[in-house]
Coordinates of C-alpha atoms in Angstrom, one line a residue:
X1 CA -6.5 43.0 61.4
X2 CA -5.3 40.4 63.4
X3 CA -1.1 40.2 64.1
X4 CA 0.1 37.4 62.6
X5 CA 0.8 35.4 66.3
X6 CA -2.5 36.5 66.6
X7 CA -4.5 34.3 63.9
X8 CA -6.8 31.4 64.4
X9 CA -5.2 28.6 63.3
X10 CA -6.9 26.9 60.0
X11 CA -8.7 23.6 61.0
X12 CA -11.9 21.6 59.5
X13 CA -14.0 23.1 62.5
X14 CA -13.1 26.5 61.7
X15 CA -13.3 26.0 57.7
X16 CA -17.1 24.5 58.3
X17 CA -18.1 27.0 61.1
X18 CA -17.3 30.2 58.0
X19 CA -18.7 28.5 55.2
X20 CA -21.6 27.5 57.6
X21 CA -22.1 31.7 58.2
X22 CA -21.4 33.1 55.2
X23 CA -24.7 33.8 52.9
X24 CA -25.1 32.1 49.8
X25 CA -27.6 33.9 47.7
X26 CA -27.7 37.2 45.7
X27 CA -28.5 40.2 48.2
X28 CA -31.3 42.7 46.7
X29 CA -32.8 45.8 48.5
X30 CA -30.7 44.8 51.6
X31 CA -31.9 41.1 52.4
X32 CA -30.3 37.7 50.5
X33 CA -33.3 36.4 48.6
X34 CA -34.5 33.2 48.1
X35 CA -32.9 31.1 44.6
X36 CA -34.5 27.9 43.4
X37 CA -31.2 26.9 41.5
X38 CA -27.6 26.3 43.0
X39 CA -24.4 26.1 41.4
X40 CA -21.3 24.5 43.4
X41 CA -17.8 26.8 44.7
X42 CA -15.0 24.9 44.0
X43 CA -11.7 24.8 46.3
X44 CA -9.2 24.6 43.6
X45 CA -6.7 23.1 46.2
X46 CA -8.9 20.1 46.6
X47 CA -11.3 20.5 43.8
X48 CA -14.2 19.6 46.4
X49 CA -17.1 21.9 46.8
X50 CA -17.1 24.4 49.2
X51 CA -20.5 25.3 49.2
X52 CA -24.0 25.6 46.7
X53 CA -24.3 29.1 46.2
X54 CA -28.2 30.4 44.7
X55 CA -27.9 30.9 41.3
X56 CA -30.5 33.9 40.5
X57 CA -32.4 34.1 37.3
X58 CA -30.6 36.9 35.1
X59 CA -33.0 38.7 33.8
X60 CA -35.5 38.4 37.1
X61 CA -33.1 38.9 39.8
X62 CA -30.7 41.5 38.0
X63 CA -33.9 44.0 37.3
X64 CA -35.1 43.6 41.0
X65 CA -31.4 44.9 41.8
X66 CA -31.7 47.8 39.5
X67 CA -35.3 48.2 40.6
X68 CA -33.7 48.4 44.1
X69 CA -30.7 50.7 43.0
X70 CA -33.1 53.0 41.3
X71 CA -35.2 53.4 44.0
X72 CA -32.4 54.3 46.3
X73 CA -30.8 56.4 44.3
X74 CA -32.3 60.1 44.9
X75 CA -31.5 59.8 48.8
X76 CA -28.3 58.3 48.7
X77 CA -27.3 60.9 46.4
X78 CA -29.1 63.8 48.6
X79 CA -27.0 62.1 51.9
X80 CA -24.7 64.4 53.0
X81 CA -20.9 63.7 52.2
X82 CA -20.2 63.2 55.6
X83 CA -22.8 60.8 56.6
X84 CA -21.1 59.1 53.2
X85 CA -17.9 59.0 54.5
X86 CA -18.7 57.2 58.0
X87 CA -20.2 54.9 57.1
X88 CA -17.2 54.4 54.2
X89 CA -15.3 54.4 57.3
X90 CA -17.4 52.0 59.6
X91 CA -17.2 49.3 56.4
X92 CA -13.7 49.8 56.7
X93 CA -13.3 49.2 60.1
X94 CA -15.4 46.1 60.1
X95 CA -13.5 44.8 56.7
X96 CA -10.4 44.8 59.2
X97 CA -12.0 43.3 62.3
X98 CA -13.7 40.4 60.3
X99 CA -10.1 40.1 58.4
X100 CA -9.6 36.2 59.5
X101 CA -12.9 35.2 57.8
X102 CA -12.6 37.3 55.0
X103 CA -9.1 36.1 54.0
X104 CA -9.7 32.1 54.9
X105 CA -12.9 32.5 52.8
X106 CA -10.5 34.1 49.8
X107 CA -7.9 31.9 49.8
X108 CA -10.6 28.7 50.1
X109 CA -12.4 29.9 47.0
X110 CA -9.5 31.1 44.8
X111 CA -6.3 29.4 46.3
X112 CA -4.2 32.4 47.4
X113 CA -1.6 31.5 49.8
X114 CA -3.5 32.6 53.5
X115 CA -0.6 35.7 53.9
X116 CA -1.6 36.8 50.4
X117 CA -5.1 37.2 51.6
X118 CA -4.6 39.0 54.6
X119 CA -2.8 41.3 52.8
X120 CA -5.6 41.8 50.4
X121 CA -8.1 42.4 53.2
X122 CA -5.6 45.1 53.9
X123 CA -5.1 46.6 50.8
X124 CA -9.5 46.4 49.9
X125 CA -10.4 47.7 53.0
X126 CA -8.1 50.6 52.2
X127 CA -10.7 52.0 49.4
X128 CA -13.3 52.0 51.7
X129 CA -11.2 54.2 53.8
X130 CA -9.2 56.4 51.1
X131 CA -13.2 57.0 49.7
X132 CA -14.0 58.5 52.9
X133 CA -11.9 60.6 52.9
X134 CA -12.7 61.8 49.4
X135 CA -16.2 62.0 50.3
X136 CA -16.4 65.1 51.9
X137 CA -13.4 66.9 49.2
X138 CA -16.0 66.2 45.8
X139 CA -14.7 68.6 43.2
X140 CA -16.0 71.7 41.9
X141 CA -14.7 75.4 40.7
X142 CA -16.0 79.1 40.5
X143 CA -14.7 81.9 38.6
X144 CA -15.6 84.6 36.3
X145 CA -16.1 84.3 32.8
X146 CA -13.6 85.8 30.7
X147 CA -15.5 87.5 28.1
X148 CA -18.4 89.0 30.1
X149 CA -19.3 90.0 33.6
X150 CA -20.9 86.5 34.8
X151 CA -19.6 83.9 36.8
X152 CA -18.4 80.4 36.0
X153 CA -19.6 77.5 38.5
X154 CA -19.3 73.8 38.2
X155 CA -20.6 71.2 40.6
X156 CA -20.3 67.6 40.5
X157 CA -23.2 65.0 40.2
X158 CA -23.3 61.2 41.0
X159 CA -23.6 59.8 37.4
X160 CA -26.4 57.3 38.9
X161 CA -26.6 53.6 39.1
X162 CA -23.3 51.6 38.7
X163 CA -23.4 48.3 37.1
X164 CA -19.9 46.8 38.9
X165 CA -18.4 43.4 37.1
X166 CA -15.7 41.8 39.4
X167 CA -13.3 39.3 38.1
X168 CA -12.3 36.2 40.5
X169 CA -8.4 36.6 41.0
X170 CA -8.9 39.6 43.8
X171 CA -12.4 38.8 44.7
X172 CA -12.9 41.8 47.6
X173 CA -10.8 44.1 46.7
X174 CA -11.7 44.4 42.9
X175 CA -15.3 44.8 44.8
X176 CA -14.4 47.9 47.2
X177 CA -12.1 49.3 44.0
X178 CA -15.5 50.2 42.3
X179 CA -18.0 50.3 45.4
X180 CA -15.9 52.5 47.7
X181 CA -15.8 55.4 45.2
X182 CA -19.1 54.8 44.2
X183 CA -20.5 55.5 47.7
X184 CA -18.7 57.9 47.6
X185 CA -19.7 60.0 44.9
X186 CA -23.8 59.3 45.7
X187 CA -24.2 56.5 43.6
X188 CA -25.6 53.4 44.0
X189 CA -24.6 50.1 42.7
X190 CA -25.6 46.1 41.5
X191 CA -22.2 44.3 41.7
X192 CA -22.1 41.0 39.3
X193 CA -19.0 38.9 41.2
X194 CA -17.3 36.0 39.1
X195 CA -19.5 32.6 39.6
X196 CA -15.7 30.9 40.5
X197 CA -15.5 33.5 43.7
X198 CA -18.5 35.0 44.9
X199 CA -18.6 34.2 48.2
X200 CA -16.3 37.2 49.5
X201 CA -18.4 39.5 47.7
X202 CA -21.5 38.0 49.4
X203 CA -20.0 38.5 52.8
X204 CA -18.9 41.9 51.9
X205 CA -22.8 42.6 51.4
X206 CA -23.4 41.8 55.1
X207 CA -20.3 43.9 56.1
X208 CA -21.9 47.1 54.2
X209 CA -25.0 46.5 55.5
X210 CA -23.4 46.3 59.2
X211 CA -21.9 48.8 58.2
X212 CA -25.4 51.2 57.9
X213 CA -25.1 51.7 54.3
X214 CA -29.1 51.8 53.6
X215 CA -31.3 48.9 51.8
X216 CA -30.7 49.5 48.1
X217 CA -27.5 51.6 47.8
X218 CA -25.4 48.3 46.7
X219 CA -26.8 45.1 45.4
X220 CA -25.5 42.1 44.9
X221 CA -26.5 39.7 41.8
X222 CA -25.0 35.4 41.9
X223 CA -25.9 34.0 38.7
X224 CA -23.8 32.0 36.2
X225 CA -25.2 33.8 33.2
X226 CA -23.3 36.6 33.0
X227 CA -24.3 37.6 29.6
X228 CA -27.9 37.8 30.5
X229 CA -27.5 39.8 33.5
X230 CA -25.4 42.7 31.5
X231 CA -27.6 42.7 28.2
X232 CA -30.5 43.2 30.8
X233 CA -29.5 46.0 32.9
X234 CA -27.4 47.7 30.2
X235 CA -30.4 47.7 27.8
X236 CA -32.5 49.6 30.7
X237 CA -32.3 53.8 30.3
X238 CA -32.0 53.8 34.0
X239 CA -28.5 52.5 34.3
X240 CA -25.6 55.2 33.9
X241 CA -22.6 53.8 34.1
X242 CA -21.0 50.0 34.3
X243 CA -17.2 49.4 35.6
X244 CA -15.9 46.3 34.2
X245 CA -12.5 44.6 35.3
X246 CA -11.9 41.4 33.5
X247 CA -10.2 40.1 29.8
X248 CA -10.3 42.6 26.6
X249 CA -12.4 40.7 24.7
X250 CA -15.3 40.7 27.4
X251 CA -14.7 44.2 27.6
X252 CA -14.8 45.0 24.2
X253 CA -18.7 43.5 24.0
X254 CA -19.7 45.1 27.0
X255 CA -18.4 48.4 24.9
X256 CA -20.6 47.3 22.3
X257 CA -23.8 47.3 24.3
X258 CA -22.8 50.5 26.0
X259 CA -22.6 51.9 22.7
X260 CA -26.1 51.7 22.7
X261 CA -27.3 54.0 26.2
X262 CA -24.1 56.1 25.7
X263 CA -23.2 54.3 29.3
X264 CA -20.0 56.1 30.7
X265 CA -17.8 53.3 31.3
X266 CA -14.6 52.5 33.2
X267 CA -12.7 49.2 31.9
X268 CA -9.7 47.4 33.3
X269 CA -8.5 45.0 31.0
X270 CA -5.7 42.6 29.9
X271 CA -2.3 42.9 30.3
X272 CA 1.1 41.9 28.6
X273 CA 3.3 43.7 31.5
X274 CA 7.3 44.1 30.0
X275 CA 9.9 43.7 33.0
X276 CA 12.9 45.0 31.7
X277 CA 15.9 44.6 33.6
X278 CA 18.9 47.5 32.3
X279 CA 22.5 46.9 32.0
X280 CA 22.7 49.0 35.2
X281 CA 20.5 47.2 37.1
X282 CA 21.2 46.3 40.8
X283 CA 20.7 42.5 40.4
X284 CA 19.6 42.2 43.9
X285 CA 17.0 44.7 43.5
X286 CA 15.5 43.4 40.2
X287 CA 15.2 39.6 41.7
X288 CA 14.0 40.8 44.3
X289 CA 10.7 42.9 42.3
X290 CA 10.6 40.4 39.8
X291 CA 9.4 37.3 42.5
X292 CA 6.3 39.4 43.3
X293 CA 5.9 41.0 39.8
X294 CA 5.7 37.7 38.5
X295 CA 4.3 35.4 41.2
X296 CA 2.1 37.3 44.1
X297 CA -1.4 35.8 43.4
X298 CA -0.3 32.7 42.2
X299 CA 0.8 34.6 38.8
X300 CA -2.7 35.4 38.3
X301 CA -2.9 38.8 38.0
X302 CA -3.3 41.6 35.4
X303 CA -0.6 43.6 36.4
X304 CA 1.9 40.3 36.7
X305 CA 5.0 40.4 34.8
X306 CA 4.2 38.5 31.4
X307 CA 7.8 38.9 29.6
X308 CA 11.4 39.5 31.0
X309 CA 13.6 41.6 28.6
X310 CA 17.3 41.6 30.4
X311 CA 20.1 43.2 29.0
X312 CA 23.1 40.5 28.0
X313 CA 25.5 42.4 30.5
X314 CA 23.3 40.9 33.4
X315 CA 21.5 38.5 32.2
X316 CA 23.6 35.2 33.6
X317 CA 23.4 36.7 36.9
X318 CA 20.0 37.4 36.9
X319 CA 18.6 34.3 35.3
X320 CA 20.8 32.5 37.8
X321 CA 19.3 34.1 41.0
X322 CA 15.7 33.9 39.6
X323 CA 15.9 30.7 39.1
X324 CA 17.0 29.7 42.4
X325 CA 14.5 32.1 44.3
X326 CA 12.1 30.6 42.1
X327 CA 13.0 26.5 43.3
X328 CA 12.5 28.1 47.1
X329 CA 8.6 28.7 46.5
X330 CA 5.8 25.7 48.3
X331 CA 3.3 24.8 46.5
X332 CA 0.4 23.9 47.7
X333 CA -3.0 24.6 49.4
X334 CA -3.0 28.1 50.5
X335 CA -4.3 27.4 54.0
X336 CA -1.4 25.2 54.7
X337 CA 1.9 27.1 56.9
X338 CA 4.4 27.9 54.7
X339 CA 2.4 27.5 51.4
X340 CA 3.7 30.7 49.3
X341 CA 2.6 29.1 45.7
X342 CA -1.1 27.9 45.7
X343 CA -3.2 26.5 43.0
X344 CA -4.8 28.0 39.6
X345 CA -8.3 29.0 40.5
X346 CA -9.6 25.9 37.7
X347 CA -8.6 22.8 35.0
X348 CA -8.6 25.0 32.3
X349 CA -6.2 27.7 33.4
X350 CA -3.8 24.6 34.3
X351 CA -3.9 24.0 30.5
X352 CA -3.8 27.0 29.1
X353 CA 0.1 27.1 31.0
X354 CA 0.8 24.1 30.1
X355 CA 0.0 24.8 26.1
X356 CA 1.8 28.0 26.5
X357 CA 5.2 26.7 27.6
X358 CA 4.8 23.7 25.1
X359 CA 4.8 26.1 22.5
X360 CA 7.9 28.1 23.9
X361 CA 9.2 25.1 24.0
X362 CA 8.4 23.7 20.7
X363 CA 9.9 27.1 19.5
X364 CA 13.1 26.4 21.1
X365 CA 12.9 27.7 24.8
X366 CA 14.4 25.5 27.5
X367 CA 12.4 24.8 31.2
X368 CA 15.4 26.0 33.6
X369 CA 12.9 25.6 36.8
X370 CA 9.2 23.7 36.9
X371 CA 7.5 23.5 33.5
X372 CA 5.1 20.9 34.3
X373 CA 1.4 20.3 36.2
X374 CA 1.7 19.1 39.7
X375 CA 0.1 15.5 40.1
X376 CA -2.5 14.8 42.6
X377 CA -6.0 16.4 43.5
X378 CA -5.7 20.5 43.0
X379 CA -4.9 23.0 39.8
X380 CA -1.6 23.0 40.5
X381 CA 1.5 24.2 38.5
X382 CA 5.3 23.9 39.5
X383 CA 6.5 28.0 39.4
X384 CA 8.7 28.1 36.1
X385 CA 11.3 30.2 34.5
X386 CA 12.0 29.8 30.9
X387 CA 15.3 30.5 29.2
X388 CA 16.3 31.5 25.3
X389 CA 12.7 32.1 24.6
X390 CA 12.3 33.1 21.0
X391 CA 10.4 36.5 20.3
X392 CA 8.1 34.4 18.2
X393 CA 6.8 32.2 21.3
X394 CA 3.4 33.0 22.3
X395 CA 3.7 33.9 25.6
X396 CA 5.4 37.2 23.8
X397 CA 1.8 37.7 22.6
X398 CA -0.5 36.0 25.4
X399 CA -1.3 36.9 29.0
X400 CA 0.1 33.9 30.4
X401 CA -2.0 34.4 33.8
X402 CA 0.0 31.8 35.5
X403 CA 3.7 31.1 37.4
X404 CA 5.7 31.3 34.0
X405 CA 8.3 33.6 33.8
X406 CA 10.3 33.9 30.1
X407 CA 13.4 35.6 30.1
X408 CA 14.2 37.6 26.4
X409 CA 17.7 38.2 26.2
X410 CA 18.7 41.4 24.5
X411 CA 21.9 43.8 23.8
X412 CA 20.3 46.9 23.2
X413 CA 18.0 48.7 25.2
X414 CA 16.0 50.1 22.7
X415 CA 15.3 47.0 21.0
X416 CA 14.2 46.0 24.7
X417 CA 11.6 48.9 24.6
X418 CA 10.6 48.1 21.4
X419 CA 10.2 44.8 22.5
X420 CA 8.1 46.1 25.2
X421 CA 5.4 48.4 23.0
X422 CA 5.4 45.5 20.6
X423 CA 1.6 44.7 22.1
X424 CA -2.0 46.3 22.3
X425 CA -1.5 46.2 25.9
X426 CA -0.6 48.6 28.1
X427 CA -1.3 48.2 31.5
X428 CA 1.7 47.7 33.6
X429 CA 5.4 47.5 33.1
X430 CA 8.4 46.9 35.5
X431 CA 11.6 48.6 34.9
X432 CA 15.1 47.7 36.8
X433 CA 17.9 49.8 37.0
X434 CA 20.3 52.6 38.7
X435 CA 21.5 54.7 36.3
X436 CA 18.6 57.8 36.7
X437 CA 18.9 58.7 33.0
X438 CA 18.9 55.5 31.8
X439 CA 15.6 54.5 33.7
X440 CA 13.7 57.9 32.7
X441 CA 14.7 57.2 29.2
X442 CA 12.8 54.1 29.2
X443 CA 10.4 55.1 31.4
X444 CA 9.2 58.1 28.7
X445 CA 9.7 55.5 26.1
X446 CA 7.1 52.8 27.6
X447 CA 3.2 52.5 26.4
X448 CA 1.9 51.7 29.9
X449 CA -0.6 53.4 31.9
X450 CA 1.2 52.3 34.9
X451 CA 5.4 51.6 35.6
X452 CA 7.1 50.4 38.7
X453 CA 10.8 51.3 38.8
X454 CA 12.7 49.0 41.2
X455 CA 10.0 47.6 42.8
X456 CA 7.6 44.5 42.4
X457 CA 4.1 45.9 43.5
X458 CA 2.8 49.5 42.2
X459 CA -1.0 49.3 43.3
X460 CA -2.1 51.8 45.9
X461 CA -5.7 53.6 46.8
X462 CA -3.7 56.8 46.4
X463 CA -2.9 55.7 42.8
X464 CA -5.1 55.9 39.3
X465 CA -5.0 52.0 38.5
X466 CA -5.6 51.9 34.7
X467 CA -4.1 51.2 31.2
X468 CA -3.9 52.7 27.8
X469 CA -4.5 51.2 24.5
X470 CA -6.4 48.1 24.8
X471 CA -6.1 47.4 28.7
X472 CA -8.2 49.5 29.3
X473 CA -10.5 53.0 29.8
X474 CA -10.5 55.2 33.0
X475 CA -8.5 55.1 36.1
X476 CA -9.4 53.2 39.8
X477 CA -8.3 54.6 42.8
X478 CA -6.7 58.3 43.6
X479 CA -9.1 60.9 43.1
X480 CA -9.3 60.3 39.3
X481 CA -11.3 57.3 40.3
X482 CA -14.1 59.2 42.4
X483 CA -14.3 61.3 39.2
X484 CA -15.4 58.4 37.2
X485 CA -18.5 57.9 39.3
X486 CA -19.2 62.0 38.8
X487 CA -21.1 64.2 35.9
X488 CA -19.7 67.7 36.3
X489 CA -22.7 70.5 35.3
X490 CA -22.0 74.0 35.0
X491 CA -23.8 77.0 35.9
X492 CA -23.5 80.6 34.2
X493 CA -25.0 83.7 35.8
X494 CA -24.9 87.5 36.0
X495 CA -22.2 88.8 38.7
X496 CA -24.6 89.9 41.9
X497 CA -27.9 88.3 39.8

C-alpha cells in the first residue's frame, strides 16, 4: 500500500479517471456480461450518482453464475493446495498495489473517511493472505480404532459451491472474509454484493482474475432483487452452502429456505454490542476504545458499541472526556483532508438516528454533544453522546447503526452485566478495566461470541469473527473459518489391508 506522503491526492480528474475504469456489470465465467437494465451508485456525501451499474436479471444471470460455479467446481477442487495458495497470495499482493483505487472507490460509494479505507484495503487483503497460508495446512487425522484392529482416517472436502451475500458497510473486506477461505478450501463461489456498494466487489473480480484465479471459481451477481437471486440459487440441489453477513431478520429467511436443501450455512448478524466501563477502569484507556468502538465506520458497524454501561464511580469523568473527544471529530465527505466523521451510506439511515435519539429523548435522555442531522447536500449526522438514558429507551433494544453513543449509568456491576445479556444479541462487547479479577469476572459472565478488553477494535484474520444467540451461526476468519467451507469424510479399514 501506498505511505501516507505517498498517496495521490483526491481531485475530480482522478475521481472520473477510477470510476471511468472500474466495471460496472455482474462478472460470470470470468468476463463482465452485458445488462439491458441500470440502476444508479449514489455518493452519500453528495447524493449525486457515481455511476449506472447493470442490473442483471435474478433468476437469468444468478443461474448462469451457478452454471459457471458448477462447472468449475471439480478442478478447482482437484487444484493442488499450493497452486491455491499463490494465487491467494498474488490477489493479495495486487489488493495492496491497487490500494489507492480501491479505497477512493470505498469511501466514494459508502462515505468512509479516505484513512478508514485504506485501512480496510489493509485489513481485506489480509484474508487473502492468512487463506494462503491455510491452504496448504487443510485438516485431517489418522489413528486406530479403539475397539478393533482398523484404522481411523478423516480427510477434508470442499463443501461445493458458495452462495456469498455481502452487506454494504465493509464492502471488500466482507467480500475476501468469505472468498479467501473459500478458495481456499476448493470451493467455488457466486458473491451477491449490496446494490448501495457494489462497485468494490466488481473491481475485486478483475483483481482475482489478474490474479490467475480460473474463469468460474468466483462469480459475481449486480442485481437489485436480492430476494430473487437467493430463492433461485438456494432452491437449486447444486448449491452447498451460502455465507450471509447482513441484519437478523434477513438472516433468519435465508435460514428458512436453507431449511429446505439442508444448506450448511455461516451467518453474521446483528449486534447490540455492551461497553461496559468498571469502577477500575483506566479512564484514559476506556475513551480512548470507546471513540473507535463506537465511531470507526461512521458508527456503521456490527461490532460498534450500541450501549455504554459505566459504573457511577467513573462515570463524570468518563462522560466528560467522551464528550469532548467526541466535539473534536469533522464531518464531512470522506475524501476531504481531515474528514474523520463521513456520511450514513442513505436518507433512511439518517432517520432511523434521528427517531432513535427522539425517543431517548422523549424518554428523558439529554443530547450532551450533536443530536441532530447536518443541513445541506449529504446523509449526514453530527457524532452524539447521550446522557441519563433510561433503560427503557430504544436504543437499549435497537442497533442504532449510526454515531450515537448512550451512556447507562449504574452502581453495581452485576446489574451492568445483566444489563449487558439483557438482548438476543451477542456478537461483540467491550469491557474497560484494570483490576484482572474484576475484568475476567465479567468477561465469564458476558453472552458474546466476541470481547475486547481495553481496547476499541477486536477483528483480526487470525480470529473466528462470529456471534452466539441471534447474531449469528459459524465463525470467519482463524482456521475455524476455512473449516466452514469443508465436509470432513471418514475412512475405516483393516490395519495393513
Amino acid at each position: 500500500m501506498s505511505a501516507d506522503s505517498k498517496r495521490p491526492a483526491v481531485t475530480e480528474e482522478r475521481i472520473a479517471d477510477l470510476l471511468g475504469r472500474i466495471p460496472t456489470t455482474s462478472f460470470v465465467g470470468g468476463e463482465f456480461i452485458e445488462a439491458g437494465r441500470t440502476f444508479p451508485v449514489e455518493n452519500p456525501a453528495t447524493e449525486e450518482t457515481l455511476v449506472e451499474v447493470g442490473d442483471a436479471d435474478a433468476a437469468e444471470v444468478g443461474t448462469a453464475a451457478l452454471d459457471a460455479a458448477v462447472a468449475a467446481q471439480r478442478d478447482w477442487a482437484a487444484t493442488a493446495p499450493r497452486t491455491r495458495s499463490e494465487i491467494l497470495r498474488r490477489a493479495y499482493d495486487l489488493l495492496l498495489e491497487r490500494a489507492d483505487d480501491f479505497a477512493l472507490l470505498m469511501t466514494l460509494e459508502m462515505g468512509k473517511p479516505l484513512e478508514e479505507a485504506y485501512g480496510e484495503v489493509t485489513y481485506g487483503a489480509e484474508f487473502f493472505r492468512w487463506y494462503s497460508e491455510e491452504a496448504v495446512r487443510l485438516p485431517g487425522a489418522y489413528g486406530r480404532a479403539p475397539s478393533a484392529d482398523h484404522t481411523i482416517t478423516v480427510g477434508m472436502r470442499p463443501v461445493g459451491p458458495v452462495l456469498a451475500i455481502t452487506p454494504w458497510n465493509f464492502p471488500l473486506s466482507m467480500g475476501t472474509r468469505k472468498v479467501g477461505p473459500a478458495l481456499a478450501a476448493g470451493c467455488t463461489v457466486v458473491v451477491k454484493p449490496a446494490g448501495l456498494t457494489p462497485l468494490s466487489m466488481l473491481l475485486l473480480m478483475q483483481t482475482l482474475k489478474d490474479a490467475g484465479v480460473p474463469d468460474g471459481v468466483v462469480n459475481c451477481v449486480v442485481t437489485k432483487d436480492s430476494g430473487a437471486l437467493s430463492s433461485t440459487l438456494m432452491a437449486d440441489p447444486r448449491l452447498r452452502k451460502v455465507s450471509f453477513t447482513g441484519s437478523t431478520a434477513v438472516g433468519k429467511e435465508l435460514l428458512k429456505l436453507a431449511a429446505d436443501g439442508v444448506l450448511k450455512s455461516s451467518m453474521e448478524l446483528g449486534g447490540n454490542a455492551p461497553f461496559l466501563v468498571l469502577p477500575s477502569a483506566d479512564i484514559d484507556t476506556a475513551v480512548e476504545a470507546a471513540m473507535p468502538a463506537k465511531f470507526r465506520n461512521n458508527g456503521e458497524a456490527c461490532t460498534a458499541a450500541n450501549r455504554f454501561y459505566v459504573h457511577a464511580s467513573v462515570a463524570e469523568e468518563f462522560t466528560r472526556r467522551l464528550v469532548e473527544e467526541t466535539k473534536h471529530l469533522v464531518v464531512g465527505p470522506g475524501v476531504e483532508d481531515g474528514t474523520t466523521m463521513g456520511p450514513m451510506v442513505e436518507a433512511k439511515a439518517v432517520d432511523k438516528i434521528e427517531e432513535l435519539v427522539q425517543d431517548a429523548v422523549d424518554c428523558g435522555a439529554s443530547v450532551l454533544t450533536g443530536g441532530a442531522r447536518v443541513d445541506g447536500p449529504g446523509h449526514f449526522f453530527q457524532p452524539t453522546v447521550l446522557g441519563d438514558v433510561p433503560r427503557s429507551a430504544r436504543v437499549n433494544r435497537e442497533e442504532i447503526f449510526g454515531p450515537v453513543a448512550p451512556i447507562i449509568v449504574m452502581d453495581d456491576v452485576e446489574e451492568m452485566i445483566a444489563a449487558a445479556n439483557d438482548t438476543e444479541f451477542g456478537l461483540m462487547s467491550y469491557v474497560i478495566g484494570e483490576d484482572p479479577a474484576e475484568v475476567d469476572a465479567v468477561v465469564q459472565s458476558i453472552e458474546s461470541g466476541m470481547l475486547a478488553i481495553n481496547v476499541g477494535v477486536a477483528s483480526d484474520a487470525a480470529a473466528p469473527f462470529g456471534g452466539v444467540k441471534q447474531s449469528g451461526l459459524g465463525r470467519e476468519g482463524s482456521a475455524r473459518g476455512l473449516e466452514e467451507y469443508l465436509e470432513p469424510f471418514y475412512m475405516r479399514r483393516p490395519v495393513g489391508r
